[in-house]
Amino acid sequence: MKATTILTILIVAAMILGALVGEFVLYDPTGATDLSGWKRFGDLILIRPLKMLVIPLVLFSVVAGITRIGDPRKLGTVGGATLLYYFVTMLIAVTIGALLVTAIQPGDLPQEVRDSVRQTGESAFMANETLQKRVSGNMSESGAWTNLLYQMIPSNVIEEMSASRPLGIILFSIGLGLALAAGGNRTRAARDFFNAGFEGLMIFVQWIIWLTPPGVFFLVAWTVGRIGLHNLTGPLGAYMGTVVLGLLIHGLIILPLILLLTTRINPWRFMTKMKPALLTAFGTDSSSATLPVTLETSIDQGGCSEKSSNFVLPLGSTINMDGTALYEAVAVVFLFQLYGIDLGGAELVLVILTATLAAVGAAGIPSAGLVTMVIVIGAVNGSLESTGGPLLPVAAIGVILGVDRILDMCRTTVNVWGDAVGARIMTRLAPDDPADQ
Ligand code: ASP
């Protein structure tokens, strides 16, 4: 049996076991049982080792990728096509979310259920100081743009590295890669250094990857033990179902169709090969922590070129978030429905546009989408304010806080799947071997 097959079986088994242990042993409806030890253990044996590799990987991978492509004109074509792919797929995802939530109306609940859900949610928000702090930094749309631009153009790249902010490192790495490619013989040693360093890091990843099954077991058990699977049938069930349905449509129909139409390769076979990365995304809730596995799997198993993966995947793990965009649209419209505030066509268009921005601005870490959602709420409130209508309080996001982790697992999987599909498509523009085209 191939090593990847064994790994996949182990991860799936760990997930099922984790869910069973979480539901039957750990779940405590009073919420009084302290499960933080399980999460800490999952963090220690999986998330921290993966994160340890992310920043060096972003630097080495992007520099190596850019120097391999070399020709600035070719780079312009690949870069432009990649950005176009990110934008179009996110826009499709967010539109699917907005259409589904409008058709299904998951927030249309009996009045007494709405009142109790709202009250519990707002109190949960008020009791969560960390969330309040994270939210207040993302309040306005212009603030979010400025934040993004400042992260993209850092003044101190070492500071970005120590703060684990990949976006700033990417721009620096693109610049360095271009300079090393332009340097010809003078910079050959540095090019070889980055290429060989990247290969070494990939071997390191192949070792760390085996920590996924035990890590995923603890994280899934913690999630299910805290939330309880029965929530799927509670008042938030229809909302959760809408998000999951949208993610399934996007992940299983739209992205495979785009892959098939642009490359003619079999999307199911590609998805099967990408399983270790998709399962790691599901288990860790973080596109960024999954990046080492995504890179390794797409190059080793998925038939993606190093040239394309090295560039498309690190950038994608921080800005290309189809799942998050779709989720933000569903969540925001759901909350407005729950609070009995009608949204017109103009507000829905605003949701579509700002949810795309909010997803781009979300880091590839757990709950990032929940936090940047306030940008969308703020924009819609701004539009409602001009018509004198009622507004949605920011504390409303407390309503979906309790079930967010499970949805985060699902949307992160779609985020990583979108990145992988992008890398496979761009392999046609930047193959390692012309026969891969
Ligand atoms: N956890 C997601 C990711 O890492 C971001 C989000 O919260 O939607 O891709």
XYZ file of C-alpha atoms and ligand atoms in Angstrom:
446
model
C 0.000 0.000 0.000
C 1.277 3.491 -0.830
C 2.351 5.743 2.065
C -0.233 8.401 1.092
C -3.030 5.815 1.171
C -1.964 4.663 4.651
C -1.792 8.278 5.806
C -5.262 9.035 4.407
C -6.775 5.982 6.114
C -5.143 6.951 9.414
C -6.418 10.538 9.218
C -9.985 9.458 8.393
C -9.930 6.861 11.207
C -8.604 9.482 13.652
C -11.385 11.880 12.645
C -14.152 9.324 13.108
C -12.691 8.183 16.424
C -12.263 11.794 17.557
C -15.888 12.629 16.678
C -17.148 9.551 18.561
C -15.049 10.269 21.643
C -16.099 13.933 21.516
C -19.806 13.191 21.214
C -20.073 10.312 23.662
C -17.348 10.913 26.215
C -16.552 14.596 26.293
C -19.760 16.385 25.365
C -21.172 18.219 28.351
C -24.340 20.264 27.643
C -23.593 22.567 30.613
C -20.245 23.482 29.044
C -18.614 23.112 32.468
C -16.134 20.371 31.507
C -12.725 21.821 30.760
C -11.548 20.437 27.434
C -8.733 22.891 26.861
C -6.153 20.159 27.555
C -7.332 18.264 24.458
C -6.975 21.339 22.290
C -3.568 22.169 23.763
C -2.399 18.654 23.022
C -3.652 18.836 19.412
C -1.890 22.183 19.039
C 1.313 20.833 20.469
C 1.623 17.724 18.357
C 0.273 19.036 15.047
C -0.461 22.749 14.711
C 2.788 24.032 16.203
C 5.070 21.766 14.138
C 3.170 22.702 10.971
C 3.235 26.404 11.793
C 6.950 26.168 12.499
C 7.419 25.334 8.813
C 5.042 27.894 7.321
C 7.177 31.042 7.333
C 10.397 29.398 6.045
C 8.291 27.591 3.443
C 6.619 30.775 2.214
C 10.016 32.448 1.780
C 11.818 29.531 0.124
C 8.846 28.387 -1.910
C 8.015 31.768 -3.435
C 11.647 32.734 -4.122
C 12.339 29.302 -5.674
C 9.110 29.450 -7.701
C 9.829 32.917 -9.072
C 13.441 32.145 -9.969
C 12.321 28.951 -11.709
C 9.813 30.797 -13.864
C 12.477 33.458 -14.425
C 11.115 35.429 -17.366
C 9.248 38.507 -15.972
C 6.775 38.443 -18.891
C 5.845 34.838 -18.181
C 5.589 35.731 -14.496
C 3.213 38.558 -15.331
C 0.980 36.147 -17.250
C 0.968 33.518 -14.465
C 0.483 36.195 -11.757
C -2.362 37.867 -13.639
C -4.093 34.556 -14.384
C -3.730 33.497 -10.739
C -5.273 36.710 -9.405
C -8.085 36.453 -11.946
C -8.733 32.835 -10.888
C -8.830 33.794 -7.173
C -11.212 36.676 -7.830
C -13.622 34.861 -10.158
C -13.905 31.742 -7.977
C -14.462 33.788 -4.807
C -17.130 35.833 -6.534
C -18.899 32.657 -7.712
C -18.700 31.200 -4.173
C -20.090 34.294 -2.509
C -22.916 34.513 -5.056
C -23.880 30.878 -4.409
C -23.968 31.672 -0.665
C -26.111 34.797 -1.113
C -28.586 33.012 -3.415
C -28.923 29.956 -1.165
C -29.458 31.892 2.061
C -32.057 34.084 0.363
C -33.894 31.038 -0.997
C -33.704 28.873 2.157
C -34.267 31.676 4.732
C -32.625 29.817 7.667
C -33.164 32.861 9.937
C -36.923 32.716 9.534
C -37.595 31.061 12.911
C -40.549 31.305 15.348
C -40.373 34.573 17.339
C -39.684 32.953 20.748
C -36.822 30.877 19.267
C -35.345 34.011 17.676
C -35.531 35.907 20.962
C -33.794 33.188 22.944
C -31.113 32.553 20.274
C -30.403 36.292 20.026
C -30.166 36.748 23.764
C -27.842 33.783 24.308
C -25.696 34.863 21.343
C -25.302 38.484 22.412
C -24.383 37.436 25.964
C -21.791 35.009 24.558
C -20.285 37.898 22.552
C -20.228 40.214 25.572
C -18.507 37.545 27.670
C -15.786 36.968 25.053
C -13.225 39.749 25.379
C -10.757 38.227 22.934
C -13.368 38.154 20.191
C -14.435 41.734 20.953
C -10.837 42.915 20.619
C -10.303 41.036 17.333
C -13.571 42.406 15.961
C -12.880 46.029 16.860
C -9.721 46.018 14.705
C -11.805 45.121 11.631
C -14.718 47.487 11.964
C -14.588 49.592 8.834
C -14.183 48.732 5.173
C -11.546 51.410 4.556
C -9.707 50.250 7.699
C -9.706 46.714 6.314
C -8.208 47.883 2.980
C -5.545 49.909 4.745
C -4.719 46.931 6.959
C -4.354 44.705 3.936
C -2.142 47.182 2.083
C 0.071 47.698 5.127
C 0.482 43.944 5.465
C 1.285 43.587 1.765
C 3.954 46.284 1.834
C 5.793 45.862 5.116
C 8.607 48.100 6.274
C 10.400 45.317 8.104
C 10.255 41.824 6.688
C 11.874 40.244 9.766
C 9.087 41.724 11.887
C 6.530 40.140 9.521
C 8.286 36.816 9.906
C 8.332 36.967 13.671
C 4.662 37.975 13.719
C 3.857 35.058 11.343
C 2.247 37.330 8.728
C 2.809 35.589 5.379
C 1.393 38.351 3.164
C 4.316 40.740 3.684
C 6.842 37.965 3.188
C 5.246 37.076 -0.144
C 5.801 40.507 -1.682
C 9.381 40.569 -0.421
C 9.972 37.053 -1.801
C 8.535 37.966 -5.203
C 10.915 40.957 -5.356
C 13.901 38.909 -4.226
C 13.045 36.090 -6.639
C 12.829 38.542 -9.567
C 16.148 40.109 -8.607
C 17.860 36.724 -8.322
C 16.447 35.694 -11.690
C 17.658 38.956 -13.258
C 21.152 38.556 -11.763
C 22.212 35.784 -14.181
C 25.522 34.169 -13.227
C 26.171 36.600 -10.385
C 23.200 35.263 -8.380
C 23.300 31.610 -9.408
C 24.550 30.450 -5.978
C 21.653 32.208 -4.232
C 19.146 30.654 -6.668
C 20.598 27.207 -5.979
C 20.444 27.914 -2.245
C 16.718 28.731 -2.345
C 15.908 25.804 -4.647
C 17.815 23.301 -2.516
C 16.425 24.841 0.695
C 12.912 24.348 -0.637
C 13.609 20.672 -1.439
C 14.983 20.187 2.097
C 11.911 21.779 3.651
C 9.712 19.448 1.603
C 11.516 16.424 3.059
C 10.966 17.913 6.525
C 7.249 18.244 5.710
C 7.084 14.577 4.679
C 8.177 13.671 8.214
C 5.896 16.119 10.028
C 2.876 14.982 7.985
C 2.743 11.749 10.032
C 1.729 13.802 13.071
C -1.579 14.575 11.339
C -3.593 11.511 12.528
C -2.967 11.912 16.296
C -3.229 15.714 16.064
C -6.515 15.567 14.175
C -7.905 13.064 16.704
C -7.437 15.480 19.611
C -8.672 18.532 17.697
C -11.807 16.842 16.364
C -12.617 15.311 19.776
C -12.236 18.764 21.351
C -14.475 20.439 18.751
C -17.245 17.856 18.928
C -16.934 17.604 22.710
C -17.513 21.337 23.000
C -20.253 21.805 20.438
C -22.038 18.435 20.268
C -23.170 17.027 16.917
C -26.833 17.305 17.966
C -26.548 21.070 17.266
C -27.030 20.152 13.631
C -30.716 19.664 14.447
C -31.070 22.741 16.744
C -32.312 26.230 15.727
C -28.989 26.890 13.980
C -29.305 23.642 12.005
C -30.822 25.258 8.894
C -28.105 27.938 8.911
C -25.370 25.307 9.218
C -27.053 23.201 6.523
C -27.135 26.221 4.164
C -23.401 26.868 4.626
C -22.548 23.192 4.123
C -24.813 22.883 1.067
C -23.187 25.937 -0.517
C -19.707 24.581 0.212
C -20.659 21.232 -1.335
C -22.000 22.916 -4.480
C -18.877 25.028 -4.837
C -16.380 22.319 -3.902
C -17.950 19.373 -5.686
C -19.505 21.004 -8.743
C -18.139 24.468 -9.544
C -14.416 24.015 -8.847
C -14.256 20.547 -10.495
C -16.067 21.974 -13.514
C -13.596 24.864 -13.788
C -10.714 22.383 -13.503
C -12.199 20.087 -16.127
C -12.916 22.905 -18.578
C -9.490 24.501 -18.240
C -7.252 21.423 -18.060
C -9.334 18.429 -19.241
C -7.945 16.412 -16.325
C -10.257 14.247 -14.210
C -11.232 16.429 -11.183
C -12.203 13.421 -9.018
C -8.879 11.762 -9.511
C -7.158 15.038 -8.617
C -9.339 15.416 -5.528
C -8.480 11.876 -4.399
C -4.791 12.660 -4.734
C -5.190 15.854 -2.716
C -6.923 14.043 0.173
C -4.110 14.379 2.767
C -4.170 18.182 2.341
C -7.973 18.402 2.355
C -8.238 16.261 5.481
C -5.520 18.252 7.232
C -7.411 21.458 6.421
C -10.582 19.904 7.851
C -8.794 18.815 11.010
C -6.775 21.969 11.678
C -9.123 24.806 10.597
C -6.192 26.651 9.138
C -5.157 27.075 5.485
C -1.919 28.556 6.681
C -0.987 25.622 8.949
C -2.041 23.251 6.137
C 0.230 24.980 3.583
C 3.189 22.594 4.097
C 0.921 19.600 3.433
C -0.815 21.308 0.482
C 2.544 22.050 -1.153
C 3.871 18.557 -0.573
C 0.724 16.794 -1.786
C 0.115 18.902 -4.865
C 3.699 18.545 -6.102
C 4.269 14.903 -5.109
C 0.835 13.431 -5.765
C -1.344 15.953 -7.589
C 0.755 16.510 -10.698
C 1.092 20.263 -10.055
C 4.337 21.821 -11.206
C 6.744 23.220 -8.616
C 6.820 26.464 -10.580
C 3.098 26.984 -10.200
C 2.591 25.478 -6.706
C 5.455 27.433 -5.175
C 3.784 30.670 -6.158
C 0.029 29.941 -6.265
C -0.282 28.016 -2.973
C 1.452 30.358 -0.477
C -0.395 33.364 -1.914
C -3.655 31.399 -2.093
C -3.412 30.245 1.515
C -3.661 33.843 2.673
C -5.899 35.530 0.091
C -7.859 32.924 -1.891
C -10.711 31.852 0.372
C -13.732 30.597 -1.554
C -15.187 28.777 1.466
C -14.811 31.786 3.745
C -16.382 34.145 1.182
C -19.403 31.863 0.787
C -19.734 31.408 4.546
C -19.565 35.146 5.256
C -22.392 35.861 2.827
C -24.611 33.152 4.322
C -23.809 34.103 7.928
C -24.431 37.831 7.499
C -27.714 37.452 5.615
C -28.809 34.804 8.146
C -28.168 37.194 11.049
C -30.146 39.978 9.366
C -33.007 37.504 8.825
C -32.844 36.401 12.460
C -33.110 40.025 13.606
C -36.073 40.566 11.290
C -34.257 43.099 9.069
C -35.154 42.818 5.377
C -32.327 43.239 2.878
C -33.063 44.599 -0.596
C -31.229 43.808 -3.850
C -28.745 46.665 -3.315
C -27.796 45.331 0.130
C -27.330 41.826 -1.277
C -24.944 43.159 -3.922
C -23.103 44.962 -1.124
C -22.900 41.679 0.811
C -21.440 39.937 -2.252
C -18.770 42.592 -2.792
C -17.770 43.149 0.814
C -17.812 39.434 1.708
C -15.251 38.883 -1.067
C -13.066 41.632 0.409
C -13.570 40.298 3.933
C -12.494 36.829 2.785
C -9.367 38.226 1.101
C -8.566 40.068 4.326
C -9.104 36.981 6.505
C -5.875 35.287 7.554
C -5.597 31.523 7.074
C -6.185 30.846 10.754
C -9.138 29.513 12.784
C -12.169 31.840 13.070
C -10.629 34.549 10.886
C -13.798 34.614 8.771
C -15.976 35.147 11.823
C -13.954 38.216 12.739
C -13.704 39.875 9.318
C -17.467 39.407 8.911
C -17.948 42.694 10.776
C -16.742 44.464 7.610
C -19.786 43.089 5.781
C -22.153 43.885 8.653
C -20.737 47.425 8.839
C -21.211 48.012 5.091
C -24.812 46.760 5.086
C -25.626 48.750 8.227
C -24.190 51.830 6.516
C -26.550 51.362 3.592
C -29.550 50.707 5.862
C -28.717 53.758 7.960
C -29.205 56.030 4.957
C -32.745 54.687 4.569
C -33.432 55.038 8.318
C -33.970 51.280 8.775
C -33.040 49.189 11.853
C -29.389 48.058 12.139
C -27.753 44.785 13.126
C -25.728 44.958 16.363
C -22.168 43.618 16.019
C -22.816 41.457 19.105
C -25.118 39.396 16.859
C -22.099 37.395 15.690
C -22.220 35.774 19.148
C -25.226 33.820 17.805
C -23.053 31.792 15.429
C -19.963 31.702 17.652
C -20.835 28.400 19.330
C -21.078 26.418 16.090
C -18.353 28.239 14.198
C -15.597 25.687 14.658
C -17.457 22.952 12.766
C -18.251 25.305 9.874
C -14.667 26.547 9.955
C -13.454 22.982 9.345
C -15.693 22.729 6.275
C -14.886 26.163 4.806
C -11.131 25.740 5.357
C -11.290 22.497 3.355
C -12.921 24.368 0.450
C -10.345 27.179 0.795
C -7.488 24.699 0.423
C -9.278 22.830 -2.394
C -9.634 26.144 -4.269
C -5.888 26.773 -3.892
C -5.041 23.279 -5.127
C -7.309 23.608 -8.170
C -5.629 26.961 -8.911
C -2.163 25.390 -8.729
C -3.246 22.580 -11.073
C -4.696 25.048 -13.581
C -1.609 27.308 -13.486
C 0.566 24.236 -14.101
C -0.582 24.565 -17.714
C 0.918 28.059 -17.881
C 4.041 27.195 -15.890
C 4.890 23.493 -16.277
C 8.162 22.103 -14.885
C 8.252 19.853 -17.899
C 6.541 20.986 -21.137
C 4.840 17.556 -21.307
C 2.700 18.532 -18.244
C 0.862 21.241 -20.187
N -10.020 29.117 8.995
C -10.078 29.602 7.646
C -8.803 29.278 6.928
O -7.774 29.132 7.552
C -10.362 31.090 7.599
C -11.748 31.350 8.110
O -11.937 31.515 9.316
O -12.703 31.330 7.326
O -8.790 29.153 5.734
